[in-house]
Every structure is written in C-alpha cells, then in structure tokens.
DNA sequence: AGCAAGATTAGC
DNA sequence: CTAATCTTGCTA
C-alpha cells in the first residue's frame, strides 16, 4: 500500500502549540504521537500528560532561568524538548507558548497504535502491550526517542503529533507525579479509564473539562 | 575540578 | 525499596 503523506495523516500545525499550556495539555489527550517513517514508524494515542509552566514553576526546568540545557523551553512552540533523566531515561516534552515564554507539556503515556513489533523489540522482553508506552521513559524507548530528537520541530520532522480523530472519554486533573517541588499544582491530566496511564489514577481532583 | 541532584524504571 | 547511570549547573 502507498505511504500516506505526512500532511494527510493530520499533523498538528504550529498554531496548536502556540496557546496557553494547560489548553495544549488538555488537547494533546486523544492525539497521536508519531516517530519514524515507513517500516520504522511507531505511534500511540496520548493518554497522560503534565504541564510545566514558566520560571515561577519550581518543577519546571526553566525555574533557574535560561541555561544551555533548558534552551528549547524558550524556543518556538511545537519543538521537542528531550532530556536525560537519572542518567538513564529520555523524557519528551512538547514546547508551548510563544518563543521567550518557557513552558512545555511532558508526554507521560500512550496507548500503542502502530509499530507494535518495533516497540516490543525496543522494550524489555515480556512487557504486556498495554504497558509498552506507559511512563515517560518507557514511551521514549518504545518510539526510539533519544537526545538526538531534542529540539526537533514537530511541524517538520519525523517526530510529530497528529490528529486521527480519536474520541476520548473524561479527563481527570491531578498533581504532577515524580517531582519533589511544585506538587500543589494540579497540572497532570489523563484519560480516565485508560489502561496505559502510569501512576495512581485515584488521586483525581477534578474530572470535568 | 569536584559534586549533588534528578519530571524513572526494573529487579530484588 | 533501591541501584543504575550521566548530564547539568553550582561551588571552590
């Protein structure tokens, strides 16, 4: 079968990312994160995200002000911010808001859609399919997202987010997890009921929106 | 130059 | 519950 063009697959435009971060975070749920082309393509439905907003957010990497490391956060909306965590895991963020305003959305979990065989090969042997992209480090490994993808333009590269018209159910908002500061802000959002969501779902603070 | 800390994960 | 593993940013 012929390869569909990137455009026909529903790639999100830059204007999608150039909005308030919490709106982008909410609207990313139900979209599809894609990396690679042809036989190397893997993708999954986004079901869990976290927002990191501005230098005033103590958990945001921009909190110390501009540095070499967090430069992507200050860049154009729609680029990727990928960094190495604990020396082991690559975590992928989508940069939001206008250049100069540091903010991003961390992608935390996907429901695998395409490239299942690739993902199984890249992840630890024996992982159930539903857990292939559960957790930010795991999904990066499944989609082969590494530091090489840092600063990649989601609007013009093989790493991108697409709208495939998937419908989702209720969205729940909770405090972000895995951080030691900024835990009071309810900036984690996930699709209620998705088996691919990481962490504990029962800490929801509100489930409307 | 040296060091502590970190948006995690897999395996005891 | 803890080791693994390494880049960054801060201090000397």
Coordinates of C-alpha atoms (C1' of nucleotides) in Angstrom, one line a residue:
Chain A
X1 CA 0.0 0.0 0.0
X2 CA 1.2 3.5 -0.7
X3 CA 2.7 5.6 2.1
X4 CA 0.3 8.4 3.1
X5 CA 1.9 11.8 3.1
X6 CA 2.7 13.4 6.4
X7 CA 0.1 16.1 5.6
X8 CA -2.8 13.6 5.0
X9 CA -2.1 12.0 8.4
X10 CA -3.2 15.1 10.2
X11 CA -0.1 16.7 11.6
X12 CA -0.8 19.5 14.0
X13 CA 0.1 23.0 12.9
X14 CA 2.4 25.3 14.9
X15 CA -0.7 27.4 16.0
X16 CA -1.9 24.4 18.1
X17 CA 1.2 24.7 20.3
X18 CA 1.1 28.5 20.4
X19 CA -1.5 28.6 23.1
X20 CA -1.8 28.5 26.9
X21 CA 0.0 25.4 28.1
X22 CA -2.9 23.9 30.1
X23 CA -5.1 24.1 27.0
X24 CA -2.4 22.4 24.8
X25 CA -2.0 19.7 27.5
X26 CA -5.7 19.0 27.5
X27 CA -6.0 19.0 23.7
X28 CA -3.0 16.7 23.3
X29 CA -5.0 13.9 25.0
X30 CA -6.5 11.9 22.2
X31 CA -3.9 13.0 19.7
X32 CA -1.3 10.6 18.3
X33 CA 2.4 10.9 18.9
X34 CA 4.4 9.5 16.0
X35 CA 8.1 8.9 15.4
X36 CA 9.7 7.5 12.3
X37 CA 8.6 6.7 8.7
X38 CA 7.7 3.7 6.7
X39 CA 8.6 0.4 8.3
X40 CA 10.3 2.3 11.2
X41 CA 7.2 4.2 12.2
X42 CA 5.7 3.8 15.6
X43 CA 2.9 5.7 17.2
X44 CA 0.5 5.8 20.1
X45 CA -2.6 7.6 21.4
X46 CA -1.7 10.2 24.0
X47 CA -3.5 9.4 27.3
X48 CA -1.4 11.1 30.0
X49 CA 0.5 14.5 30.1
X50 CA 1.9 17.0 32.5
X51 CA 2.3 20.8 32.1
X52 CA 5.5 22.7 33.2
X53 CA 4.9 26.4 33.0
X54 CA 7.3 29.2 33.4
X55 CA 10.2 30.2 35.6
X56 CA 7.8 30.6 38.6
X57 CA 7.0 26.9 38.5
X58 CA 9.6 25.3 40.8
X59 CA 9.3 22.0 39.0
X60 CA 9.8 23.5 35.5
X61 CA 13.4 23.2 34.1
X62 CA 13.1 26.9 33.4
X63 CA 13.0 27.8 37.1
X64 CA 16.7 28.7 37.3
X65 CA 16.3 31.0 34.3
X66 CA 17.8 30.4 30.8
X67 CA 20.6 27.8 30.6
X68 CA 22.1 25.7 27.9
X69 CA 20.1 22.8 28.9
X70 CA 16.6 24.4 29.0
X71 CA 17.1 26.5 25.9
X72 CA 14.4 24.5 23.9
X73 CA 11.8 25.7 26.5
X74 CA 12.4 29.2 25.4
X75 CA 12.2 28.3 21.7
X76 CA 9.4 28.2 19.2
X77 CA 6.2 26.4 20.1
X78 CA 6.0 23.0 18.5
X79 CA 9.6 21.9 19.0
X80 CA 10.6 19.0 21.2
X81 CA 12.5 19.3 24.5
X82 CA 14.1 15.9 25.3
X83 CA 16.4 15.5 28.2
X84 CA 18.1 12.7 30.0
X85 CA 16.7 11.9 33.4
X86 CA 18.6 9.9 36.1
X87 CA 21.3 9.3 33.5
X88 CA 19.1 6.6 32.0
X89 CA 15.8 7.8 30.6
X90 CA 14.9 10.2 27.9
X91 CA 11.8 12.3 28.6
X92 CA 10.0 14.1 25.8
X93 CA 8.2 17.4 26.1
X94 CA 6.3 19.5 23.6
X95 CA 7.2 23.1 23.8
X96 CA 4.3 25.5 24.1
X97 CA 3.6 29.2 24.0
X98 CA 5.4 31.9 22.1
X99 CA 9.2 32.0 21.9
X100 CA 10.7 33.5 25.0
X101 CA 7.9 32.1 27.2
X102 CA 9.3 28.9 28.7
X103 CA 6.7 26.2 29.0
X104 CA 6.1 22.6 27.8
X105 CA 3.9 19.5 28.1
X106 CA 5.6 16.3 29.2
X107 CA 4.1 13.2 27.4
X108 CA 3.7 10.5 30.1
X109 CA 1.8 7.7 28.5
X110 CA 0.5 6.3 25.2
X111 CA -1.8 3.6 24.0
X112 CA 0.2 1.8 21.3
X113 CA -1.3 2.1 17.8
X114 CA 1.3 1.4 15.1
X115 CA 4.7 -0.3 15.1
X116 CA 3.8 -2.8 17.9
X117 CA 6.5 -5.2 16.8
X118 CA 9.1 -2.4 16.8
X119 CA 8.1 -1.3 20.3
X120 CA 8.2 -4.9 21.7
X121 CA 11.8 -5.2 20.3
X122 CA 12.9 -1.9 21.8
X123 CA 11.4 -2.5 25.3
X124 CA 12.1 -5.1 27.9
X125 CA 11.1 -8.5 26.9
X126 CA 7.8 -9.7 28.2
X127 CA 6.2 -6.4 28.8
X128 CA 2.4 -6.5 28.1
X129 CA 1.4 -4.5 25.0
X130 CA -0.7 -2.1 27.1
X131 CA 2.4 -1.2 29.1
X132 CA 4.8 -0.7 26.2
X133 CA 4.3 3.1 26.4
X134 CA 3.3 3.5 30.0
X135 CA 5.6 6.1 31.7
X136 CA 7.6 8.9 30.0
X137 CA 10.9 6.9 29.9
X138 CA 9.2 3.8 28.6
X139 CA 7.4 5.6 25.7
X140 CA 10.6 7.3 24.6
X141 CA 12.3 3.9 24.4
X142 CA 9.3 2.3 22.6
X143 CA 9.3 5.2 20.0
X144 CA 13.1 5.4 19.8
X145 CA 13.1 9.0 21.0
X146 CA 16.6 10.0 22.2
X147 CA 18.6 13.1 22.9
X148 CA 19.0 13.3 19.1
X149 CA 15.4 14.4 19.0
X150 CA 16.0 17.3 21.3
X151 CA 14.9 20.5 19.6
X152 CA 13.3 18.6 16.7
X153 CA 10.5 20.5 15.0
X154 CA 7.3 18.6 15.4
X155 CA 5.8 20.5 12.5
X156 CA 8.6 19.5 10.0
X157 CA 10.3 16.3 11.1
X158 CA 9.6 12.5 11.6
X159 CA 8.8 13.2 15.2
X160 CA 5.3 14.7 15.3
X161 CA 1.8 14.8 16.8
X162 CA -1.2 14.1 14.6
X163 CA -5.0 14.3 14.9
X164 CA -6.5 11.0 13.8
X165 CA -10.0 11.9 15.1
X166 CA -9.9 9.6 18.1
X167 CA -12.5 10.4 20.6
X168 CA -11.7 10.2 24.3
X169 CA -13.8 10.0 27.5
X170 CA -13.5 12.0 30.6
X171 CA -10.3 13.8 31.5
X172 CA -9.0 13.9 35.1
X173 CA -6.6 16.5 36.6
X174 CA -4.2 15.6 39.5
X175 CA -1.0 16.9 40.9
X176 CA 2.1 16.1 38.9
X177 CA 3.9 12.9 40.0
X178 CA 7.6 12.1 40.5
X179 CA 8.6 15.6 41.4
X180 CA 9.6 16.9 44.8
X181 CA 8.6 20.6 44.4
X182 CA 5.5 22.1 42.8
X183 CA 3.3 19.2 43.7
X184 CA 0.5 21.5 44.7
X185 CA -0.3 22.4 41.1
X186 CA -2.9 20.1 39.5
X187 CA -1.2 20.0 36.1
X188 CA -1.3 16.3 35.3
X189 CA -4.1 15.3 33.0
X190 CA -5.1 11.8 31.9
X191 CA -7.9 9.9 30.1
X192 CA -10.0 8.3 32.8
X193 CA -10.1 4.5 32.4
X194 CA -7.2 4.1 30.0
X195 CA -5.1 1.1 31.0
X196 CA -2.0 2.7 29.6
X197 CA -1.9 5.5 32.2
X198 CA 1.0 5.4 34.7
X199 CA 0.9 6.1 38.4
X200 CA -2.2 6.1 40.5
X201 CA -5.4 7.2 39.0
X202 CA -7.4 7.6 42.2
X203 CA -5.9 11.0 43.1
X204 CA -8.1 12.9 40.8
X205 CA -9.0 16.4 42.0
X206 CA -11.5 17.2 39.2
X207 CA -12.7 15.1 36.4
X208 CA -14.7 17.6 34.3
X209 CA -13.4 19.5 31.2
Chain B
dA1 C1' 37.8 20.1 39.1
dG2 C1' 34.5 18.1 42.0
dC3 C1' 29.9 17.1 43.4
dA4 C1' 25.0 16.6 44.5
dA5 C1' 20.5 16.1 42.4
dG6 C1' 17.2 14.5 39.3
dA7 C1' 9.7 15.3 35.6
dT8 C1' 12.3 7.0 36.2
dT9 C1' 12.4 2.2 35.8
dA10 C1' 13.3 -2.8 36.6
dG11 C1' 14.5 -6.1 39.6
dC12 C1' 15.3 -7.8 44.4
Chain C
dC1 C1' 12.8 -0.5 48.4
dT2 C1' 16.9 0.5 45.9
dA3 C1' 20.6 0.5 42.4
dA4 C1' 21.6 2.1 37.9
dT5 C1' 23.8 5.9 35.3
dC6 C1' 25.2 10.7 33.4
dT7 C1' 24.4 15.5 32.2
dT8 C1' 23.9 19.8 34.1
dG9 C1' 24.7 23.6 37.0
dC10 C1' 26.7 25.3 41.1
dT11 C1' 30.7 25.9 44.2
dA12 C1' 35.7 26.2 45.1

